[in-house]
Coordinates of C-alpha atoms in Angstrom, one line a residue:
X1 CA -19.2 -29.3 21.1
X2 CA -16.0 -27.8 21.2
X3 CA -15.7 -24.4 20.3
X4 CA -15.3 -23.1 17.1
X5 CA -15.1 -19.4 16.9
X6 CA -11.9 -17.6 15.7
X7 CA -11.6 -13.8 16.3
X8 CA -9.7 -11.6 14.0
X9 CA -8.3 -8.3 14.5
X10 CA -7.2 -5.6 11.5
X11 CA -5.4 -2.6 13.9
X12 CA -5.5 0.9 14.2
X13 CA -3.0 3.1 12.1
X14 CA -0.3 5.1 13.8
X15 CA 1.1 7.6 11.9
X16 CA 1.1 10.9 11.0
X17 CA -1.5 11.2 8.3
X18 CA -3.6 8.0 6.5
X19 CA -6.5 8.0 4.2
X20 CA -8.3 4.9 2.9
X21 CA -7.1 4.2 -0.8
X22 CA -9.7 1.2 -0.8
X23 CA -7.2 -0.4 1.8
X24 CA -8.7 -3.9 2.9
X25 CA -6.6 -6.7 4.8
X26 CA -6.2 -9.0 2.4
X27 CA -4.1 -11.4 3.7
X28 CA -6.7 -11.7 6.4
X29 CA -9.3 -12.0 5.1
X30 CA -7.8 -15.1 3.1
X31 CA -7.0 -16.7 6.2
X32 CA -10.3 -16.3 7.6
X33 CA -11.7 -18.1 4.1
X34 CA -9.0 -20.6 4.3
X35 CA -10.7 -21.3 8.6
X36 CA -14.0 -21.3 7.2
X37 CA -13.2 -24.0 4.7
X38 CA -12.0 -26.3 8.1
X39 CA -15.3 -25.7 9.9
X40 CA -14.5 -22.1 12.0
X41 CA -16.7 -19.4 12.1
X42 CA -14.7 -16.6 11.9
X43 CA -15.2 -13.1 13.0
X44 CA -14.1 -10.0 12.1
X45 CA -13.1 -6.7 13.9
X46 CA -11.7 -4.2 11.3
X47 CA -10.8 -1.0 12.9
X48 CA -9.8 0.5 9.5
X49 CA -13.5 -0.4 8.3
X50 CA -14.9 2.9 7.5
X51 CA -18.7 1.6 7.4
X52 CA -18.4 -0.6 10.9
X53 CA -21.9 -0.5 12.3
X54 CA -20.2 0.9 15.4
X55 CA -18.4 3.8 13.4
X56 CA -19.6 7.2 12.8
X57 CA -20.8 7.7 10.0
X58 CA -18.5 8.8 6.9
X59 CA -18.8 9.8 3.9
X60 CA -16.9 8.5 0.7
X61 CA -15.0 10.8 -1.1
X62 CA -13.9 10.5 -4.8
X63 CA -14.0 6.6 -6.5
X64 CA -15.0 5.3 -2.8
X65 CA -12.1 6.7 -1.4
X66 CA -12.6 8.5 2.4
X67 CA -11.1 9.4 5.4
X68 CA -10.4 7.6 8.7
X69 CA -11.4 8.4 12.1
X70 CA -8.5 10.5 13.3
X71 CA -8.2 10.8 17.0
X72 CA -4.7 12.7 17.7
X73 CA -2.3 11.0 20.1
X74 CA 1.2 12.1 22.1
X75 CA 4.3 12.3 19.2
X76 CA 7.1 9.5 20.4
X77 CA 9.0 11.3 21.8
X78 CA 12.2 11.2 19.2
X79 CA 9.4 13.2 16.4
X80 CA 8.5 15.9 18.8
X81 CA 11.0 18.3 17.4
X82 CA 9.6 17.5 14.0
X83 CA 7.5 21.0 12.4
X84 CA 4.0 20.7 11.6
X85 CA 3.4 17.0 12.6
X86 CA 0.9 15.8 14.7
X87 CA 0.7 11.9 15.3
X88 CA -2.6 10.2 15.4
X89 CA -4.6 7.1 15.6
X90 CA -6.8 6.2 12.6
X91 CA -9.6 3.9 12.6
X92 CA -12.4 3.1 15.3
X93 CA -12.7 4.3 18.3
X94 CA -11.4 2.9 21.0
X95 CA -15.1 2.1 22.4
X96 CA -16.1 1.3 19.4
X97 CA -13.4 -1.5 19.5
X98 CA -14.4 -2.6 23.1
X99 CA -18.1 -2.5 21.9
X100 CA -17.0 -4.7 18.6
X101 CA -15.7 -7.5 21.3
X102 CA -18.7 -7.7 23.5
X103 CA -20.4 -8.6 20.5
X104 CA -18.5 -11.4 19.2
X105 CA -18.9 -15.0 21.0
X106 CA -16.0 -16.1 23.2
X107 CA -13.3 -16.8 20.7
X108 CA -11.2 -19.9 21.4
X109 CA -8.3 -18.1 19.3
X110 CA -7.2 -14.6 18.1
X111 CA -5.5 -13.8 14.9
X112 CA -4.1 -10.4 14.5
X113 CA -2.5 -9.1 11.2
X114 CA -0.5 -6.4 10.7
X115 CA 0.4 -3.6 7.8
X116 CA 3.8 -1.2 7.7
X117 CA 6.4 -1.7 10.4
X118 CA 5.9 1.6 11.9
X119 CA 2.0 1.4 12.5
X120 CA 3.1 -1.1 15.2
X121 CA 1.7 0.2 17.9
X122 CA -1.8 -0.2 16.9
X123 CA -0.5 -3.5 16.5
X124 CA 0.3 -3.6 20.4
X125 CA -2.4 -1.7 21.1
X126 CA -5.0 -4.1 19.7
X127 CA -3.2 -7.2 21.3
X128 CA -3.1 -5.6 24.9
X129 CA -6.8 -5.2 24.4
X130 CA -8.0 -8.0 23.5
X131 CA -5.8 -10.1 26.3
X132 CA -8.0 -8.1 28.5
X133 CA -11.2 -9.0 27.1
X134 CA -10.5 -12.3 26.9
X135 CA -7.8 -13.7 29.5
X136 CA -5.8 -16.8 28.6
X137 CA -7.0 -17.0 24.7
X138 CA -4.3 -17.5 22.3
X139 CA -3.1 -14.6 20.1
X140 CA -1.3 -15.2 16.9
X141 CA 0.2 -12.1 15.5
X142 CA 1.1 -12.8 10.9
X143 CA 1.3 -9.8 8.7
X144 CA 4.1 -7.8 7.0
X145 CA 5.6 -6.2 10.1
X146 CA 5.5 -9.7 11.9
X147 CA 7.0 -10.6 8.4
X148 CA 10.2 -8.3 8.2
X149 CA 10.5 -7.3 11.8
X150 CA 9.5 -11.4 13.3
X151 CA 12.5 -10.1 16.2
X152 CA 10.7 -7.0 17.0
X153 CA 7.3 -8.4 17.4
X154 CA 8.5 -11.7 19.1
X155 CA 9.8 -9.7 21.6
X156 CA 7.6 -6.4 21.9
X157 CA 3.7 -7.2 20.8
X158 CA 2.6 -9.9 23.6
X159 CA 1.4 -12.4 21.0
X160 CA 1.7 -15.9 21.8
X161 CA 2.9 -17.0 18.6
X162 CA 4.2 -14.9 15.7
X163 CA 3.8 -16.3 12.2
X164 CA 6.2 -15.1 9.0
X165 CA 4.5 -14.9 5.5
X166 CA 2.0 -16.3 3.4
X167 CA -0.5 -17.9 6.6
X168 CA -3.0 -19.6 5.9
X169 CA -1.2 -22.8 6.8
X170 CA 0.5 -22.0 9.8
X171 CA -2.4 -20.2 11.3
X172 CA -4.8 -23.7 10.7
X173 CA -1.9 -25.5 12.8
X174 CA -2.1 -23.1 15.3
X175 CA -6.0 -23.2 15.5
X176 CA -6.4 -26.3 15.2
X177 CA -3.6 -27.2 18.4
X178 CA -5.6 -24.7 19.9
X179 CA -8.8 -26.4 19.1
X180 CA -7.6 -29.9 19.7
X181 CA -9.2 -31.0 15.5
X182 CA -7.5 -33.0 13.5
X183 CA -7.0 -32.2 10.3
X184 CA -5.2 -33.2 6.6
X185 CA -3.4 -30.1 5.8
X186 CA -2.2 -29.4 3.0
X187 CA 1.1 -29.2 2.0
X188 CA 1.5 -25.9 0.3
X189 CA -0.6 -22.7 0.7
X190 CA -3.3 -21.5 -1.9
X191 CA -1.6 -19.9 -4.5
X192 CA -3.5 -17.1 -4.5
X193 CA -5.1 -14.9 -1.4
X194 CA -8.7 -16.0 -1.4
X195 CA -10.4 -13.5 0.7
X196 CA -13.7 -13.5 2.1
X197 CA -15.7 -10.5 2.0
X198 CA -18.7 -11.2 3.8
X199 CA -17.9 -9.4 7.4
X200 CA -18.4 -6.3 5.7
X201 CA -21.7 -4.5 5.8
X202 CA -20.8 -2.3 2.5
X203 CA -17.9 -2.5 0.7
X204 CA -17.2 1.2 -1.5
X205 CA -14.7 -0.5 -3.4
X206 CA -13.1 -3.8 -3.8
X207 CA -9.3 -5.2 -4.2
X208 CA -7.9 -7.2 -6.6
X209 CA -5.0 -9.2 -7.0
X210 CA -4.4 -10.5 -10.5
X211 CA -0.7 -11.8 -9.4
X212 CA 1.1 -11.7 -6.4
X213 CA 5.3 -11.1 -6.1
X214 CA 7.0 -9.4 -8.6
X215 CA 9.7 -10.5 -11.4
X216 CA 11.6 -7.8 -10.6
X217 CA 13.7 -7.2 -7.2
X218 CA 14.2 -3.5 -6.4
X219 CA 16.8 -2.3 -4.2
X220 CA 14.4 -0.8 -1.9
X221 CA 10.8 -3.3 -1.7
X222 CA 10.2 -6.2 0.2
X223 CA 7.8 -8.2 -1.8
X224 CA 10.3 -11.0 -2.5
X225 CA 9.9 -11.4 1.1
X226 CA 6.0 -11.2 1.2
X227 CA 5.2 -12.4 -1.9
X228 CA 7.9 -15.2 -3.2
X229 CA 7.3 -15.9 -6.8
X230 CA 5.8 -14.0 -9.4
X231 CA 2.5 -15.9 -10.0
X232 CA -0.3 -14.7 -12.2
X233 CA -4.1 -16.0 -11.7
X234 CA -6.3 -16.9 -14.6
X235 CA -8.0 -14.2 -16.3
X236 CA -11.3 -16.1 -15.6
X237 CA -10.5 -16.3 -12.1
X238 CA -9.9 -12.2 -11.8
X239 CA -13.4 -11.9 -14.6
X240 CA -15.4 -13.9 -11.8
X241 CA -14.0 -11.6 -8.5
X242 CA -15.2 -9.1 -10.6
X243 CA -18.4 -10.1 -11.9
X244 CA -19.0 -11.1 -8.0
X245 CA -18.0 -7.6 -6.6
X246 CA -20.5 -6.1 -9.7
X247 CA -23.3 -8.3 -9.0
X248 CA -23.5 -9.4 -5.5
X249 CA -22.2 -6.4 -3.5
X250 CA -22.7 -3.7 -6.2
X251 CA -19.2 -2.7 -6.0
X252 CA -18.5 0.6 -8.9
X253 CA -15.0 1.3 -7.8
X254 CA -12.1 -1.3 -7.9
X255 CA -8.3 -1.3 -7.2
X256 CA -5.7 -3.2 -8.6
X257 CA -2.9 -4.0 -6.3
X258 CA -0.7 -5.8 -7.8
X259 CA 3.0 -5.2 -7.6
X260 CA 3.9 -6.1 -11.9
X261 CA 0.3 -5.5 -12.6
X262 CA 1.1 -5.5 -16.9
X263 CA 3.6 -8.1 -17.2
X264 CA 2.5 -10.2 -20.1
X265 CA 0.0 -7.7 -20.4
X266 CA -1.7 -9.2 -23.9
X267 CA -2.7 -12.4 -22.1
X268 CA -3.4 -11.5 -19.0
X269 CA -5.0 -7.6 -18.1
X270 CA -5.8 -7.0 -21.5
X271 CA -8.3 -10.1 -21.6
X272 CA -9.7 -9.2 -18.0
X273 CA -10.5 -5.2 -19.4
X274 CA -11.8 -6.3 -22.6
X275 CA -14.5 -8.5 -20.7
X276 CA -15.6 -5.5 -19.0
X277 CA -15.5 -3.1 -22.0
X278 CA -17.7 -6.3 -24.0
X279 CA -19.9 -6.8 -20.9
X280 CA -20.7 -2.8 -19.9
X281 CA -19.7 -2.8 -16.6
X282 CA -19.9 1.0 -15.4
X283 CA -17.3 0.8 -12.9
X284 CA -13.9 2.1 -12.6
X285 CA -10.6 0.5 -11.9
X286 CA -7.4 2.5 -10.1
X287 CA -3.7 1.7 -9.3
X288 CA -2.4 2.7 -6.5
X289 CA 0.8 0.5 -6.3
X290 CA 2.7 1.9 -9.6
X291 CA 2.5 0.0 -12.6
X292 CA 5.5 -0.6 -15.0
X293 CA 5.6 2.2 -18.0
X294 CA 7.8 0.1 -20.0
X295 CA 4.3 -2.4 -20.2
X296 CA 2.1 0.3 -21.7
X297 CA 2.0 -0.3 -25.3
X298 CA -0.5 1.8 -27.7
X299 CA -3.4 -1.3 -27.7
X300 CA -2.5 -1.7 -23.7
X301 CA -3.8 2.0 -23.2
X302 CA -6.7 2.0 -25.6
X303 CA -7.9 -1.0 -23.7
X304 CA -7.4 0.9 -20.5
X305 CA -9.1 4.0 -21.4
X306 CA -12.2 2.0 -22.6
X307 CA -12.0 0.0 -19.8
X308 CA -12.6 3.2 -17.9
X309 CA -9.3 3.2 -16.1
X310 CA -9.0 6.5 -13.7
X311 CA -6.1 6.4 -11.1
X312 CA -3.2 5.8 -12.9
X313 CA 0.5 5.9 -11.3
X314 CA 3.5 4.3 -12.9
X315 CA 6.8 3.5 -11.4
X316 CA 9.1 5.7 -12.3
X317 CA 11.4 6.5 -9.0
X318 CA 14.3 8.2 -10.2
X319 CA 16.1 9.5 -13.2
X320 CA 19.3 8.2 -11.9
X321 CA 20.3 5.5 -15.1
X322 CA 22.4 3.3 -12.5
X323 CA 19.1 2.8 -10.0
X324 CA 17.0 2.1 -13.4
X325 CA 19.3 -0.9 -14.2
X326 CA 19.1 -2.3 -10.7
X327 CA 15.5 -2.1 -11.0
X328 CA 15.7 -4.3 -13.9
X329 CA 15.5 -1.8 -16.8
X330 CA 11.5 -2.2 -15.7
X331 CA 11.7 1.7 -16.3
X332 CA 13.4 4.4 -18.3
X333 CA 13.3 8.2 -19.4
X334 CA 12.1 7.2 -22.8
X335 CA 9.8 4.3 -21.7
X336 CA 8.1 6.9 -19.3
X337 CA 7.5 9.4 -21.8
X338 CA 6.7 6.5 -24.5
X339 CA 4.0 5.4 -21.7
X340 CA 3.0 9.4 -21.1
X341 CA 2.6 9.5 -24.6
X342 CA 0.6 6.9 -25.5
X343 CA -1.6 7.4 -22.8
X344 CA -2.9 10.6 -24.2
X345 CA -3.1 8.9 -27.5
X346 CA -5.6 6.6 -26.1
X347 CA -7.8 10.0 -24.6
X348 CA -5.7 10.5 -21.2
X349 CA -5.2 14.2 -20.6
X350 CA -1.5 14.1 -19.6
X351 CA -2.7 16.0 -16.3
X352 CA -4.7 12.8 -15.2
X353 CA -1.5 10.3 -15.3
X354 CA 1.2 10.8 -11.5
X355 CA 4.5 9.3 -11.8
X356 CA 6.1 7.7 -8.4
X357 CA 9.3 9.9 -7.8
X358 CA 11.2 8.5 -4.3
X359 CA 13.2 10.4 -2.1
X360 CA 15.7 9.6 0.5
X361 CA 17.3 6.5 -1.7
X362 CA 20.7 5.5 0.2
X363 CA 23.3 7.6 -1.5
X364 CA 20.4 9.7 -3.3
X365 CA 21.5 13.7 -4.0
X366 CA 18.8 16.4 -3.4
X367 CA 19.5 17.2 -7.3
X368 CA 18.8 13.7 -8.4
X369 CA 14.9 14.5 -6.8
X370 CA 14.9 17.4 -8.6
X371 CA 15.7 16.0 -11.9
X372 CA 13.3 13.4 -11.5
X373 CA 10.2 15.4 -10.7
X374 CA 11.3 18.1 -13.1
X375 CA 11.7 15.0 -16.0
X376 CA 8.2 14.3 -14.9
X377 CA 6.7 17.5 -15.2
X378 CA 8.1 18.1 -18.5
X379 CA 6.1 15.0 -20.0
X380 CA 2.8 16.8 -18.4
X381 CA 2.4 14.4 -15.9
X382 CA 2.3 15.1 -11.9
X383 CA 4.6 14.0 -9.6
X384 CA 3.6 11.6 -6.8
X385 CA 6.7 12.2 -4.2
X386 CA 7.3 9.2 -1.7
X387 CA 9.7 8.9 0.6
X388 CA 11.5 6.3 1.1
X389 CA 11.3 3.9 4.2
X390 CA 14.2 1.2 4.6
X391 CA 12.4 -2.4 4.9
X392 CA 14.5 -4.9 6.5
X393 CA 16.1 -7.8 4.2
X394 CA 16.4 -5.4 1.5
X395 CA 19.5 -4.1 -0.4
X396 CA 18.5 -0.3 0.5
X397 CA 18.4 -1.6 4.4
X398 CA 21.7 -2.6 4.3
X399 CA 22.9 0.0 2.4
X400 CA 21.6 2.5 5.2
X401 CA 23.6 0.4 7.9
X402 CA 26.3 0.6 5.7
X403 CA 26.4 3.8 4.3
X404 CA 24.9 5.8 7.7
X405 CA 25.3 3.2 10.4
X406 CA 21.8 2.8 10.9
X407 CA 21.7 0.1 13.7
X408 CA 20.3 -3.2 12.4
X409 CA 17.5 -3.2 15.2
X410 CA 16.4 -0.1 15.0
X411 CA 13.2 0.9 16.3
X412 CA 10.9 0.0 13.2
X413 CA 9.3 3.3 14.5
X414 CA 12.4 5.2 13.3
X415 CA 11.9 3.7 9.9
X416 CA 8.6 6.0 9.1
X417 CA 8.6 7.5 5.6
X418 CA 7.6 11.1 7.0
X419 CA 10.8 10.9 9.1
X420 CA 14.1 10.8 7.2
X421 CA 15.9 8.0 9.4
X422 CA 19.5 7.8 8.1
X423 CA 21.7 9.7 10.0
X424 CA 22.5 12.4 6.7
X425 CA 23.4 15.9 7.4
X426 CA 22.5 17.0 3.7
X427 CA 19.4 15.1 3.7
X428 CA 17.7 16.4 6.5
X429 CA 13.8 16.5 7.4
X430 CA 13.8 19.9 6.4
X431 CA 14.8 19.3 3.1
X432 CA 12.2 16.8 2.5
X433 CA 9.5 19.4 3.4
X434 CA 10.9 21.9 1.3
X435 CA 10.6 18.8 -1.9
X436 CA 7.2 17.9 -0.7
X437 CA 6.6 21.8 -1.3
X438 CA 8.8 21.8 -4.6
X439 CA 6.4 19.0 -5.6
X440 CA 3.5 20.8 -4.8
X441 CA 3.9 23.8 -6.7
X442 CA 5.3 21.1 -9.7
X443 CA 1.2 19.4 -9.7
X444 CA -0.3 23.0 -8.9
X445 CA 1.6 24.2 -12.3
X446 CA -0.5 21.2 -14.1
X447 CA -3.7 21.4 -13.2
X448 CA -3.3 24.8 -14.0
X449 CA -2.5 24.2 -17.4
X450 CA 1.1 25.4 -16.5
X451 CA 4.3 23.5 -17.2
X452 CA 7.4 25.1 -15.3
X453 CA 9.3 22.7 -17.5
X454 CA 8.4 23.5 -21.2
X455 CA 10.8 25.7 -21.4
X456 CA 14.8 24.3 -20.6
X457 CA 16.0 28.1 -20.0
X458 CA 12.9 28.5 -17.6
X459 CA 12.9 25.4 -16.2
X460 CA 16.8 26.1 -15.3
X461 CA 16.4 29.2 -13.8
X462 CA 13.4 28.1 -11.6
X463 CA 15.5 25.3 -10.5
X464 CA 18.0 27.6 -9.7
X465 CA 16.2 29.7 -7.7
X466 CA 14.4 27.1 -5.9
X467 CA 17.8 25.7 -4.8
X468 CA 18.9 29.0 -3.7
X469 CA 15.2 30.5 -1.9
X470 CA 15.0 27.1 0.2
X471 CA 18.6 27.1 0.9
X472 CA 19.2 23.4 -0.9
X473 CA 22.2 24.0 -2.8
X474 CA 23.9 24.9 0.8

């Protein structure tokens, strides 16, 4: 009998801090469902599992939530003269990992995914690994950095083949050539990831996916790219994942991660909450991707609240009207506070609801980030500062090559969101720290039943003197 047994691989995280926001390879894990279906046994070697047999043992932190194994490794060397930052590895062990293939049978193929383009080097790492442990098999490398930076990992990973976007397809080709089977394949790709869950020993949360792409085509995200269409699944569909995840795995926390999670909200979410509220469930749902505010009608929110939605972040980005536009008018200042608003309505304390605020945007001020958080603050709600990270094939990208000559193949290293990596000399790394800080104090203020921003002659003069104690107004 010919063998069978496919070997996947979820890598390490390089980077300089991680934490596991119920983060579970997705993508994956659908391709290992969409192998079973053909007659492989899969097998599974997460190193971002937290519960792995061969892990130490961790505890989970708020709604099943934790951190990673951190084991610190040498800063490349163009971060070194960064302050405060240490680069690490997060996930298993490295003998844990070597351990994790001893047990597995002799795979006749390897499929290794990948997540953001500058946690490549677990990436490599992984690859260079497993060629060692088993000379001569196959290695097929899929996943978003594969995805955006196919070049980069053509020519830098070791894989034998690299595969671009949805995979479940391609990767069946591959394994079956491998294989030498035959098979009828179909000719477009589920819909929908289909994961399989059962490689995990416990699961302390659970992802769902209630539509994958987005309507909407921001100037700065990729999942056009990812994604293609906006497609939404049926409600029964998501009620069933659920009802699974409940009963079968007794699963209490779930995350959402869609990217236009309450589009057509009334027919979609809202009938997938209500069967909880109807049916009891005592579990609780979070968002860690931002939702749209302009989605989040009064009924939407009651329905949320009952539903006993906790993590809530909505996409808010910037106050600058121009970006809003290009986002698609999928946000605004009054449909933010409107959101805000009827949020608490529904029982929310204002304190419990983070608005995404990016810095770093391609022709972005300092004083546009400061308006934005500020705006934030003022509704009660905390700031949730990201930086942004150019992803290649999207309008910000080639606004940073354009704008700051950013080479078009740079080092997807240099693209890391703790590192500014445009060439701006009044956007430097320090000024980022000193937002991150601004930020900080912003969030500390509300949960400290404090708003620096309820009053507009206070909230002037403590800009004011922010610019002028952290030296951002020059």
């Amino acid at each position: 009998m010919k063998n069978n047994n496919v070997l996947l691989i979820n890598p390490w995280i390089y980077d300089f801090a991680a934490y596991d926001f119920w983060i579970k390879p997705v993508g994956l894990l659908s391709v290992a469902n969409f192998l079973e279906e053909y007659g492989y046994q899969t097998h599974l070697i997460d190193c971002l599992d937290r519960f792995h047999p061969l892990a130490p043992k961790t505890k989970n932190k708020k709604y099943g939530t934790g951190k990673f194994i951190r084991t610190p490794v040498e800063n490349p060397n163009f971060t070194k003269s960064i302050p405060r930052r240490r680069y690490a590895r997060y996930g298993l062990p490295i003998d844990a990992f070597l351990r994790a293939m001893d047990a597995v049978p002799p795979p006749m193929a390897i499929l290794v995914t990948s997540g953001m383009t500058y946690w490549y080097p677990g990436v490599k790492l992984a690859i260079e690994l497993a060629k060692k442990k088993f000379p001569g098999v196959p290695i097929i490398l899929g996943g978003i950095y594969a995805t955006l930076c196919f070049d980069h990992a053509r020519d830098n990973m070791g894989a034998d083949f690299v595969v671009k976007g949805q995979g479940e397809i391609e990767a069946l080709k591959l394994v079956a050539a491998i294989a030498g089977f035959q098979h009828d394949l179909p000719l477009m790709p589920p819909p929908f990831p289909e994961p399989t869950f059962r490689h995990y020993r416990k699961l302390a949360s659970a992802p769902l996916f209630t539509s994958v792409g987005c309507p909407f085509r921001c100037s700065f995200c990729a999942s056009f790219l990812l994604s293609g269409k906006f497609r939404q699944k049926d409600p029964q569909a998501v009620i069933d994942e659920i009802r699974y995840f409940y009963y079968k795995r007794h699963v209490r926390f779930f995350a959402f991660f869609d990217d236009a999670l309450f589009v057509n909200h009334e027919k979609h979410i809202e009938v997938i909450l209500r069967h909880v509220i109807e049916n009891q469930f005592q579990i609780s749902f979070h968002t860690p991707n931002g939702v749209h505010p302009r989605e989040i009608t009064p009924e939407l929110a009651r329905t949320m609240y009952l539903a006993n939605f906790k993590t809530i972040r909505l996409s808010y980005e910037t106050i600058n009207k121009s970006r809003q536009k290009e986002m698609g008018n999928k946000v605004s200042d009054d449909s933010l506070a409107q959101a805000v608003n009827n949020l608490v309505a529904a029982g929310y304390q204002a304190r419990q609801i983070d608005a995404y605020v990016i810095m770093g945007i391609p022709g972005q001020t300092v004083d546009e980030v400061i308006e934005s958080m500020l705006f934030v603050v003022s509704l009660g709600a905390k700031v949730r500062l990201t930086s942004f990270s150019p992803l290649p094939g999207t309008k910000d990208w080639q606004r940073s090559v354009e704008l700051y000559n950013m080479p078009p193949n740079i080092d997807p290293l240099l693209t890391n969101n703790t590192l500014y990596p445009l060439a701006r000399e009044d956007f430097p790394v320090e000024t980022f720290e000193k937002l991150r800080k601004l930020s900080k104090t912003l969030n500390y203020g509300i949960d400290n039943g404090i708003n620096f921003c309820e009053q507009s002659r206070f909230a002037r003069s403590f800009r004011a003197n922010f610019l002028k104690f952290n030296r951002l107004d020059g």
